Short mmCIF file of C-alpha atoms in Angstrom, two decimals:
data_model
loop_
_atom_site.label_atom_id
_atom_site.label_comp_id
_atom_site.label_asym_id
_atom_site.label_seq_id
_atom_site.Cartn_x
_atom_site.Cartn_y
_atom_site.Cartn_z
CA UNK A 17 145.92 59.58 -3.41
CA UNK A 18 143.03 57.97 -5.00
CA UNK A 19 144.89 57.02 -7.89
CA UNK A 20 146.82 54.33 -5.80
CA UNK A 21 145.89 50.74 -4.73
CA UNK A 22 145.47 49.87 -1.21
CA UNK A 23 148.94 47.77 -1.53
CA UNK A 24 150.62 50.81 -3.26
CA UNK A 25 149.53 53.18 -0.39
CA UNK A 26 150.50 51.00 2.31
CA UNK A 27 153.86 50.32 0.78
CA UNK A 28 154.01 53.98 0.62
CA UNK A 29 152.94 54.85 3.73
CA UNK A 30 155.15 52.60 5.29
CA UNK A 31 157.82 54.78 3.07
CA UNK A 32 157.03 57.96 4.87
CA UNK A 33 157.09 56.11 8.46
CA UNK A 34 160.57 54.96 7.87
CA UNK A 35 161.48 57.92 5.89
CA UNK A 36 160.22 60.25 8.80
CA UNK A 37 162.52 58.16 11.33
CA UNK A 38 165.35 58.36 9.18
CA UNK A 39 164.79 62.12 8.38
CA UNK A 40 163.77 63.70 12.52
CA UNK A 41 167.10 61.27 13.49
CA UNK A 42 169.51 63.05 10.58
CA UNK A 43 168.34 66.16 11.13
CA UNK A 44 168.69 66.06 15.02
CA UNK A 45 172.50 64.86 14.59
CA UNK A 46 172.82 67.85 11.90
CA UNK A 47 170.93 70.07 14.09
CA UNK A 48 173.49 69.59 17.09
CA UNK A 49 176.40 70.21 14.71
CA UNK A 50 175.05 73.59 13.27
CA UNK A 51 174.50 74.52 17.33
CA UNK A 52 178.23 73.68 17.66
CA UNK A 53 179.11 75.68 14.86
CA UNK A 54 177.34 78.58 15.75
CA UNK A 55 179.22 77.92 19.03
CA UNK A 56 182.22 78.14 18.25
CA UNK A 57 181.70 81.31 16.25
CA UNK A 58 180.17 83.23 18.90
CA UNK A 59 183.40 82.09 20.95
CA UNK A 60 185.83 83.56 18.24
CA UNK A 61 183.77 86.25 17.85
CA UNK A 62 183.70 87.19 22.03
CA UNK A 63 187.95 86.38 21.89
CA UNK A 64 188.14 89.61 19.37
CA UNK A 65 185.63 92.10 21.11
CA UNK A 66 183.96 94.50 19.25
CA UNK A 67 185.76 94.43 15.81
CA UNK A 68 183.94 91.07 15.38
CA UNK A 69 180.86 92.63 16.47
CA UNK A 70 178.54 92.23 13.14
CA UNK A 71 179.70 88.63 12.61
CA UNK A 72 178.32 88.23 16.51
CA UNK A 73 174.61 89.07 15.27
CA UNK A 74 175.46 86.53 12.16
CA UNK A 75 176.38 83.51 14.82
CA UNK A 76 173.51 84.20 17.03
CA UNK A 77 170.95 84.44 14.09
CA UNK A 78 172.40 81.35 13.42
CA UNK A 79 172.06 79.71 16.64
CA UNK A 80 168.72 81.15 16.77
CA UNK A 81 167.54 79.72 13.17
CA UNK A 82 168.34 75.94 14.00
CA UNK A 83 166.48 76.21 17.50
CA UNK A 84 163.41 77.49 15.06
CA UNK A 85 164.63 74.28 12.79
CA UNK A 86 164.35 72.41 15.30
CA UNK A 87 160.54 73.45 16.80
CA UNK A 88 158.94 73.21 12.57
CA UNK A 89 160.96 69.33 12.95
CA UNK A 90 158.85 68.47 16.04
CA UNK A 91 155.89 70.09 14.40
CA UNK A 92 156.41 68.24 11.16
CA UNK A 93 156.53 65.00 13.35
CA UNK A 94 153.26 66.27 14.53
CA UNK A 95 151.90 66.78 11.08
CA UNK A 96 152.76 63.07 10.27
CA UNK A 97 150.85 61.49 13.31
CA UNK A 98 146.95 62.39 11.87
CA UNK A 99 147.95 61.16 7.97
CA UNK A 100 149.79 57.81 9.08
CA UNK A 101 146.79 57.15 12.21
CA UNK A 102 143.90 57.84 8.88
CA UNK A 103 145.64 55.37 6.69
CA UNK A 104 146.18 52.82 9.05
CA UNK A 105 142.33 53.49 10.34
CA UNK A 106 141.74 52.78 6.32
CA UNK A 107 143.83 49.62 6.30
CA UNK A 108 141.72 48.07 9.20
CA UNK A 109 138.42 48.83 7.63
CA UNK A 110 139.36 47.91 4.13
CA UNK A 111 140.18 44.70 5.94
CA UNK A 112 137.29 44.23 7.04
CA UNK A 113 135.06 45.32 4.10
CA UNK A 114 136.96 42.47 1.90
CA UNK A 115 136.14 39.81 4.48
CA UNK A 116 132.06 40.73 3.30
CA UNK A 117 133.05 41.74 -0.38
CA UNK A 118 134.28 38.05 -0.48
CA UNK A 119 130.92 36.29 -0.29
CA UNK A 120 129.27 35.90 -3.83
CA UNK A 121 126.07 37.83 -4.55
CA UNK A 122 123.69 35.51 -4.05
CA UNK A 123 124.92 34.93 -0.24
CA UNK A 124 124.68 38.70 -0.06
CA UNK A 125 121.24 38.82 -1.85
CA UNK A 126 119.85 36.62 0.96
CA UNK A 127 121.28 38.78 3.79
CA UNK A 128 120.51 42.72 2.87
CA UNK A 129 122.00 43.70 5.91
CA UNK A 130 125.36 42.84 4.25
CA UNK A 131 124.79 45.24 1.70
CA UNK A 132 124.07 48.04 4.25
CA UNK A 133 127.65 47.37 5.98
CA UNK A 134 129.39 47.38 3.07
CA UNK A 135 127.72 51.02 1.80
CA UNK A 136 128.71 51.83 5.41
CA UNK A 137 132.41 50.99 5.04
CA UNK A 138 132.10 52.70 1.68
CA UNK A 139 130.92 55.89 3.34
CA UNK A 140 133.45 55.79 6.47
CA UNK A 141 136.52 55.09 3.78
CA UNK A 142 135.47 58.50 1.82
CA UNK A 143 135.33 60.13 5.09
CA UNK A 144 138.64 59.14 5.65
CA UNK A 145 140.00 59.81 2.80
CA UNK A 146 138.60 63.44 3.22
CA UNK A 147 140.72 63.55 6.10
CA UNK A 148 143.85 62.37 4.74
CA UNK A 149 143.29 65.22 2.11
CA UNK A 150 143.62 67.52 5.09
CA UNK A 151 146.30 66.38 7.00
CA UNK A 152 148.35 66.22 3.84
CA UNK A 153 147.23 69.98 3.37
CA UNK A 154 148.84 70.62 7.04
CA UNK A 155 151.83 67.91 5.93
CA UNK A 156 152.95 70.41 3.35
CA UNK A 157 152.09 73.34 5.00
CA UNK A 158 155.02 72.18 7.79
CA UNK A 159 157.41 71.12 5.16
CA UNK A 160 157.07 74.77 3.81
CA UNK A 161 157.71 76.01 7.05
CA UNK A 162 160.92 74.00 7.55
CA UNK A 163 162.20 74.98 3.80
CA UNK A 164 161.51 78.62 4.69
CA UNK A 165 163.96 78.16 7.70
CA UNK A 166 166.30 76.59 6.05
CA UNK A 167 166.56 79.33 3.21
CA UNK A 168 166.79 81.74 6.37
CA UNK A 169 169.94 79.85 7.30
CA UNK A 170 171.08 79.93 3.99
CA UNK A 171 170.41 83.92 3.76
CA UNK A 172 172.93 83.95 7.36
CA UNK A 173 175.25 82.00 5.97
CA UNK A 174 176.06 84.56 3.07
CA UNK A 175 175.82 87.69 5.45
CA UNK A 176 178.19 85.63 7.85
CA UNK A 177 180.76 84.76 4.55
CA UNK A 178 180.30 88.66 3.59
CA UNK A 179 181.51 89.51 6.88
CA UNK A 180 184.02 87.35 7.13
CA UNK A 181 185.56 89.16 3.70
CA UNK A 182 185.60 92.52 5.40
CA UNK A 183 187.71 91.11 8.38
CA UNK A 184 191.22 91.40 7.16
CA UNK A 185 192.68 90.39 10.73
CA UNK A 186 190.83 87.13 11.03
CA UNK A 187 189.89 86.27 7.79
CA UNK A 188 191.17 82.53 7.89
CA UNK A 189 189.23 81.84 11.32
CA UNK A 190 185.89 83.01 10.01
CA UNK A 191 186.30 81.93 6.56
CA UNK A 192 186.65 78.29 7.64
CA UNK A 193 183.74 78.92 10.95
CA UNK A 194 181.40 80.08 7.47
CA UNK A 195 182.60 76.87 5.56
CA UNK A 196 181.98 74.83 7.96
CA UNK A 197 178.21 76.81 8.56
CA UNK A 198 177.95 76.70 4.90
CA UNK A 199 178.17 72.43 4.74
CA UNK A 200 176.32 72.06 7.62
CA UNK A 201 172.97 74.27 6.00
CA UNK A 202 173.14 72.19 2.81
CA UNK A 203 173.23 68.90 4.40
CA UNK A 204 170.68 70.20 6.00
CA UNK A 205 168.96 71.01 2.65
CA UNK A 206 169.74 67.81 1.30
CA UNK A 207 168.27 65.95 3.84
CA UNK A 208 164.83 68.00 3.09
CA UNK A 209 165.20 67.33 -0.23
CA UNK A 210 165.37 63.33 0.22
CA UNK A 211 162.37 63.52 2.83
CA UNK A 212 159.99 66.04 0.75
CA UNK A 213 160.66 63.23 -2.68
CA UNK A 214 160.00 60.31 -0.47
CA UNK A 215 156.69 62.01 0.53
CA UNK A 216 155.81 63.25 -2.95
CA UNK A 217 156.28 59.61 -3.85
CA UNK A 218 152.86 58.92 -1.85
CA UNK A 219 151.10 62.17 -1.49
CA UNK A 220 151.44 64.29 -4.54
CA UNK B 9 148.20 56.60 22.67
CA UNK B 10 151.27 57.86 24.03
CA UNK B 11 155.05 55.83 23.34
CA UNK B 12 157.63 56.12 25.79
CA UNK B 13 161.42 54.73 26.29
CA UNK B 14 161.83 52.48 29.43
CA UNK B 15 164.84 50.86 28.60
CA UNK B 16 168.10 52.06 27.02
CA UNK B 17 171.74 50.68 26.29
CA UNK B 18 173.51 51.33 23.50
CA UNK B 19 171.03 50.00 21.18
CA UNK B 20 169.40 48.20 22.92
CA UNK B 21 165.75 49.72 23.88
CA UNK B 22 162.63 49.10 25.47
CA UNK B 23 159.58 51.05 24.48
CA UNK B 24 155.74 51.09 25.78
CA UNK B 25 152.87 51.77 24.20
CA UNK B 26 150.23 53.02 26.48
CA UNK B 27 146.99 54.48 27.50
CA UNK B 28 144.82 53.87 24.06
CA UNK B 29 142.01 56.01 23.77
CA UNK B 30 139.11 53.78 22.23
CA UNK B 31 137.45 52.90 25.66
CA UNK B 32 134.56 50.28 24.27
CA UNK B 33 137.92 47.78 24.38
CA UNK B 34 140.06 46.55 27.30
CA UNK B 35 143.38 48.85 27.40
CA UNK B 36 146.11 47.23 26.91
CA UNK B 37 150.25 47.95 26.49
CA UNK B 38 152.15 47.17 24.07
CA UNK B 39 155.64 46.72 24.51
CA UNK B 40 158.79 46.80 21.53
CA UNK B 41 161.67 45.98 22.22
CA UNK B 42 164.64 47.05 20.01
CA UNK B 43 168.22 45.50 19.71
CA UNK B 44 170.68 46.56 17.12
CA UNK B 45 168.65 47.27 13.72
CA UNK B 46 165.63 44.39 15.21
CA UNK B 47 162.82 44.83 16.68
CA UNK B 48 160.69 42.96 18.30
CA UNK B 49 156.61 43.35 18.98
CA UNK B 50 155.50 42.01 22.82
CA UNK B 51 151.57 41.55 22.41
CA UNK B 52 150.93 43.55 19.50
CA UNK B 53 147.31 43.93 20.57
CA UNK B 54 144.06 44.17 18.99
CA UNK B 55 142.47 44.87 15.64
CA UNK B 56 140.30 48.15 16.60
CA UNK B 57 143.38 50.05 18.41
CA UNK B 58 145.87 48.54 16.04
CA UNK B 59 146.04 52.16 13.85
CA UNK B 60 146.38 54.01 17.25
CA UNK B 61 149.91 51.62 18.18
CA UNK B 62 151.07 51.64 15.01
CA UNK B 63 151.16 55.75 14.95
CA UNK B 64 152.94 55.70 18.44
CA UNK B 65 154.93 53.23 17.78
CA UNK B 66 156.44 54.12 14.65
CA UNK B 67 157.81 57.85 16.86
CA UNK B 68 159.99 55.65 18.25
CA UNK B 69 161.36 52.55 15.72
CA UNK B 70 160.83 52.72 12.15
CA UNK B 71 158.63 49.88 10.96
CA UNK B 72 160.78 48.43 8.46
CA UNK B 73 163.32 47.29 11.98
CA UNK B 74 160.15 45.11 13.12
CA UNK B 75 161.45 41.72 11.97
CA UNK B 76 159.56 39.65 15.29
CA UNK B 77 156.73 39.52 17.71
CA UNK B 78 155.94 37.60 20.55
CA UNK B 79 152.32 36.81 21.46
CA UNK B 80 151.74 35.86 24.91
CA UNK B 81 149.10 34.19 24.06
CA UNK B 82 145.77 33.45 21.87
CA UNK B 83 143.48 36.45 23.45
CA UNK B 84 142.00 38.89 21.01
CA UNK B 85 143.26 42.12 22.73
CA UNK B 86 146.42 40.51 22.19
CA UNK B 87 146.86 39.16 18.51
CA UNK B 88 143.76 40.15 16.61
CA UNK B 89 146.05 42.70 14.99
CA UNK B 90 148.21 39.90 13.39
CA UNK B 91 145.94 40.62 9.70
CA UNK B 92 146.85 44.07 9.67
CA UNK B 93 150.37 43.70 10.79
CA UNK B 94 151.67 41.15 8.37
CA UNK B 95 149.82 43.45 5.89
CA UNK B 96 152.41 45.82 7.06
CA UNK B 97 155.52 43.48 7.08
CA UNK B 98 154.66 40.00 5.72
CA UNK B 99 158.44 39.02 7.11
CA UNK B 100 157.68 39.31 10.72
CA UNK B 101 158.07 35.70 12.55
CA UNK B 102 155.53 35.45 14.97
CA UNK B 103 156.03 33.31 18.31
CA UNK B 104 153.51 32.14 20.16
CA UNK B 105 152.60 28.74 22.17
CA UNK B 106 152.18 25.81 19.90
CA UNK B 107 148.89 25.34 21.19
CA UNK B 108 147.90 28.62 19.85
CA UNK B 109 149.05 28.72 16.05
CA UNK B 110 146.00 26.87 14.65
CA UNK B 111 143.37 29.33 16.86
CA UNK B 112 145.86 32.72 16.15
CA UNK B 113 145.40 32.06 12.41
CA UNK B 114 141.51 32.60 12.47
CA UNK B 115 142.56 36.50 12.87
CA UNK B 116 143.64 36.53 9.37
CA UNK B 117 146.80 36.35 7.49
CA UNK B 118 147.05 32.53 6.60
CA UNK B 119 150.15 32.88 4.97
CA UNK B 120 152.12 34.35 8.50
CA UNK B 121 155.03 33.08 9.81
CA UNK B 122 153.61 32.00 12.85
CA UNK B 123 156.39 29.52 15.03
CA UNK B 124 154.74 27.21 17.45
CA UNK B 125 156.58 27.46 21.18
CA UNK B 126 157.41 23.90 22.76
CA UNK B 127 156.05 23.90 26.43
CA UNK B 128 159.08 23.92 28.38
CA UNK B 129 159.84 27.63 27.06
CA UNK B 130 163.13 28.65 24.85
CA UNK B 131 164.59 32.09 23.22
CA UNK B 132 164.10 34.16 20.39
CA UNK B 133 167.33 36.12 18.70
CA UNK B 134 166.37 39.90 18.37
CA UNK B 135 169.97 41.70 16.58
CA UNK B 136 172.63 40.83 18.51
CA UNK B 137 170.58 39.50 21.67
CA UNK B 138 168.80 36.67 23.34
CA UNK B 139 165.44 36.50 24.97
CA UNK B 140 164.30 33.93 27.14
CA UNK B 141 160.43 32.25 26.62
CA UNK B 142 160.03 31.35 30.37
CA UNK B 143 156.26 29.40 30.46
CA UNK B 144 153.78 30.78 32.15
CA UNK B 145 150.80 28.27 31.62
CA UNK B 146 147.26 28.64 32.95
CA UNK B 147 147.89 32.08 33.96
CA UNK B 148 145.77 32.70 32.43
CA UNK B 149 145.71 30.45 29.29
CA UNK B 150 146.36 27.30 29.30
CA UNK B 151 149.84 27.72 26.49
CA UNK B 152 151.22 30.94 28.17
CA UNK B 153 154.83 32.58 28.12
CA UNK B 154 156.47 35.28 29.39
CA UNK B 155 159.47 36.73 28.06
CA UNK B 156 162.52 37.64 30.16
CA UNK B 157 165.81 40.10 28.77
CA UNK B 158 168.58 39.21 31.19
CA UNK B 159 170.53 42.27 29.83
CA UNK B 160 168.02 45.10 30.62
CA UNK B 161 166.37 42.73 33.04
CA UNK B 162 162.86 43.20 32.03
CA UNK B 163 159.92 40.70 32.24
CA UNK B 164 157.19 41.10 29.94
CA UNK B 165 154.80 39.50 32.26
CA UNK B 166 151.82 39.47 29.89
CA UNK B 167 148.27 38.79 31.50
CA UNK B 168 150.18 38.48 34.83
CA UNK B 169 150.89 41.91 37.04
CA UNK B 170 147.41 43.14 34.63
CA UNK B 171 145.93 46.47 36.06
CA UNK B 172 142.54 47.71 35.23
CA UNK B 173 143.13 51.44 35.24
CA UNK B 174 141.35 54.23 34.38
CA UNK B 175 142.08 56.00 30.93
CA UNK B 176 144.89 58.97 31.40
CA UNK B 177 147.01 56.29 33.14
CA UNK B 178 150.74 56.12 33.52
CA UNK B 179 152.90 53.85 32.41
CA UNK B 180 154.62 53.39 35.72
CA UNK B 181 153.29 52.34 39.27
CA UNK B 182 154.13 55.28 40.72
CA UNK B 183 158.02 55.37 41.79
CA UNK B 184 158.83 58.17 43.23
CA UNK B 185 158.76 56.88 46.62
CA UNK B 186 159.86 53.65 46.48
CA UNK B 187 161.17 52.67 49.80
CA UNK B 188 156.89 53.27 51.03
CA UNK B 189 154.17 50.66 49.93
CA UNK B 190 151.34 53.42 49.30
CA UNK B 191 151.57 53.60 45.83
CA UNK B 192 152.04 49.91 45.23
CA UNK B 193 149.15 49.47 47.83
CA UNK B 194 147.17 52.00 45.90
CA UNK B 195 147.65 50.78 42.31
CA UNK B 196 147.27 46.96 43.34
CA UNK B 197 143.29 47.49 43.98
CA UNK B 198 142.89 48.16 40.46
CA UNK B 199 144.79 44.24 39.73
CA UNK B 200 142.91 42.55 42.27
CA UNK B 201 139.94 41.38 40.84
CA UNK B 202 141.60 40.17 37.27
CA UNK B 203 144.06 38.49 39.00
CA UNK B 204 141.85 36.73 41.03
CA UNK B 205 139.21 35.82 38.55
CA UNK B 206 141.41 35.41 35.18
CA UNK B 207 143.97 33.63 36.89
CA UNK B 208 142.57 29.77 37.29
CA UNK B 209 145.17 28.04 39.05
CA UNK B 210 147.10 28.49 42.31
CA UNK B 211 149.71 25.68 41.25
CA UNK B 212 150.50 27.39 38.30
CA UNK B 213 150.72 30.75 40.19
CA UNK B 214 153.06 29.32 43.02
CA UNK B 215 155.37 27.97 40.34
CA UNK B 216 155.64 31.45 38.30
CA UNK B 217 156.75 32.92 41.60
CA UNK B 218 158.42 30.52 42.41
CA UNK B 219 160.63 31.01 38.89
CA UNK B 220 160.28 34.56 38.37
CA UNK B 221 161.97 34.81 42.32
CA UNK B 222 164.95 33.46 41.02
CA UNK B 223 165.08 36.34 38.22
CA UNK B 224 166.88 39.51 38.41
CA UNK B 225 163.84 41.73 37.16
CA UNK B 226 163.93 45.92 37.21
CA UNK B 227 160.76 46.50 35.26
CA UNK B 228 157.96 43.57 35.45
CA UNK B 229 155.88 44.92 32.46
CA UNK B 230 152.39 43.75 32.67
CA UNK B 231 150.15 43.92 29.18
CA UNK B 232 147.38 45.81 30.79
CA UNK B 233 147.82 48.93 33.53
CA UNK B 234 151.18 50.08 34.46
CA UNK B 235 155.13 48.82 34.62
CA UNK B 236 156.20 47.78 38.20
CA UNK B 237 159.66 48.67 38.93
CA UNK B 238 162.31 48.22 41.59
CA UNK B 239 161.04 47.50 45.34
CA UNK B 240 157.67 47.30 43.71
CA UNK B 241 158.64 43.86 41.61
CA UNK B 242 158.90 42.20 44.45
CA UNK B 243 156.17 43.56 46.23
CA UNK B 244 153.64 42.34 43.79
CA UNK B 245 155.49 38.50 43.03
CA UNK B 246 154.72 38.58 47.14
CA UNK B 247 151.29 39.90 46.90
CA UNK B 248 150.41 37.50 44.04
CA UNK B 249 152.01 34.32 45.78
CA UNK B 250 149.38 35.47 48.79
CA UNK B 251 146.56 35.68 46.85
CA UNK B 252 144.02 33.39 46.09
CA UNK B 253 142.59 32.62 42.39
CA UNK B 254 140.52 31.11 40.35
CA UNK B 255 137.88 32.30 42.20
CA UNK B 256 133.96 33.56 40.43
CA UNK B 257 132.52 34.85 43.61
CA UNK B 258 133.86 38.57 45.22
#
């Protein structure tokens, strides 16, 4: 991070805030679609008893995948709270530090105390920025977390298009149920995507 | 600090910002409200706790919709933030008294968009709706506004309605029993002594019930303690028309 200006960062910053709003509000709306989905499966899937039995375990895997989606999203919010509160924490006492690091030398010369604030503020800015370092850690720790899920949905999504093959009788139903899995998971992807760039933009 | 939705209409919102946890400054709310893609800031609050808002606040609107803000008026707890702010969005038109602009700009930020307020009041557009600036002076400042939304019917009452409460609060005066005056009896203890020795003039007082009476109000949102609602609106506009201010002594 150290290798932007103040200005970049808080451009940045204000990136992720908006980017973060945009992202938990997409992926909600996605979110209730795949539950719908899954849904509707499990309802074709209860209509045919036990010949559609395997692609029942598929649909509830499914279900059971975006509620998990769903908890990592919350925790990602989570994970954003610490880094935006540290650089906002860094934008006040910059702030401040500038309103001292604006009187010439010899002012400062005749007031040592100045000097001693400013070495403060130097100190409390690394400190800061030692904490940023960790709640980026945690950042992409989460966004792991919510890729892993995702590729877990994508792994269902294959077994549930695999046993849609096998059904001769209702082929057409589950094909298009799958489908419509299928372009729900990589919007879903896509969406990830778009966030985890907009963060990289920031915090490498 | 915690952010919560009051308000909600289609897109039209009212949010709370509440219970800040840096306790060597006065607590104080701060309210957003939201219309279409706007949104607008109500007492943005003060430069220590300003990181702590902003991280709430942001949960709930994204920053780039924050196009406004009202300042009630010139108090540090309530504008001192305007620096970091307009660091954050140097297109936000601030509104505040006209008596203020000149003393609001020794917070910083020069170069702000700060509109002066005429006396006799006026509105501010926020997206597709209109807010009124209904004046409020000498309670406590001397240039003081409130400002009303006649479509959620909420008064942000600033300074007035103020509750000292302890931290952990909630953003409501307790509602859950309405129809009984025990809760409003119990929280209004805790507003007593601010109103009474903040508040200089019982003219000015008489008058602001006198208008606010007249309003159709379901959340009276104060920019310290908690938001009075329903039965408990009127309750306090009664309770501060009986009181007497601008008093130093207990």
């Amino acid at each position: 991070m150290s290798h932007l200006s103040l200005e970049e960062m808080r451009s940045g910053f204000l990136g992720i805030a908006d980017a973060t709003f945009e992202f938990q509000r997409n992926l909600k709306r996605r979110l209730r679609e795949i539950d719908r989905k899954a849904l509707n499966a499990q309802v074709l899937v209860r209509r045919h008893g036990q010949e559609l039995a395997g692609y029942g375990v598929v649909a509830r895997s499914f279900r059971d995948g975006a509620q998990r989606l769903q908890q990592a999203a919350m925790q990602l919010q989570h994970a954003i709270h610490p880094l935006m509160l540290g650089f906002m924490e860094t934008l006040r006492d910059s702030h401040q530090a500038e309103q001292l690091q604006r009187l010439s030398v010899a002012v400062r010369e005749r007031a040592p105390q100045l000097n001693e604030t400013l070495r403060r503020h130097q100190h409390m800015l690394e400190m800061r920025s030692d904490q940023s370092r960790h709640a980026t850690l945690r950042l992409s720790h989460m966004l792991k977390r919510v890729e892993h899920i995702v590729t877990e949905l994508e792994y269902v999504v294959i077994n549930g298009r695999i046993e849609a093959a096998l059904k001769t009788d209702v082929r057409t139903a589950l094909t298009q149920v799958s489908a419509d899995m299928n372009k729900a998971v990589i919007q879903v992807r896509q969406l990830l995507r778009e966030y985890a760039a907009s963060i990289g933009r920031v915090l490498p | 600090m915690k952010a919560e939705k009051f308000y909600s209409e289609g897109s039209h919102n009212w949010f709370i910002v509440y219970d800040q946890s840096e306790a060597r400054v006065i607590d104080s709310n701060v309210y957003a409200v939201q219309i279409d893609e706007s949104t607008l800031l109500c007492d943005p609050g003060g430069f220590e706790v300003f990181p702590q808002v902003f991280s709430a606040l942001v949960d709930m609107v994204p920053p780039s919709s924050i196009t406004a803000a009202f300042v009630s008026h010139q108090d540090p707890d309530i504008a001192s933030s305007l620096p970091l702010w307009n660091a954050c969005g140097a297109d936000i038109v601030w509104h505040t008294s006209a008596l203020w602009v000149g003393f609001i700009r020794h917070y910083g930020a020069l170069e702000a968009n700060i509109q002066g307020i005429a006396d006799e009041g006026g509105e501010i557009v926020v997206g597709s709706g209109r807010l009124q600036l209904i004046p409020a002076h000498y309670l406590h400042s001397s240039g003081n506004f409130n400002l009303y939304d006649a479509a959620a019917k909420v008064l942000f009452s600033g300074d007035i309605g103020a509750a000292l409460l302890p931290p952990g609060h909630q953003p409501f005066v307790e509602r859950r029993n309405i129809d009984s005056p025990e809760a409003f009896d119990a929280h209004i203890k805790h507003a007593e002594f601010f109103h009474r020795r903040w508040m200089p003039s019982n003219t000015a007082k008489r008058a602001w019930c006198d208008r606010v009476s007249s309003l159709d109000i379901d959340f009276l949102c104060p920019q310290h303690g908690a938001i009075y609602t329903g039965k408990n609106v009127e309750r306090f506009i009664e309770w501060f028309d009986g009181l007497e201010v601008g008093c130093a002594s207990n």
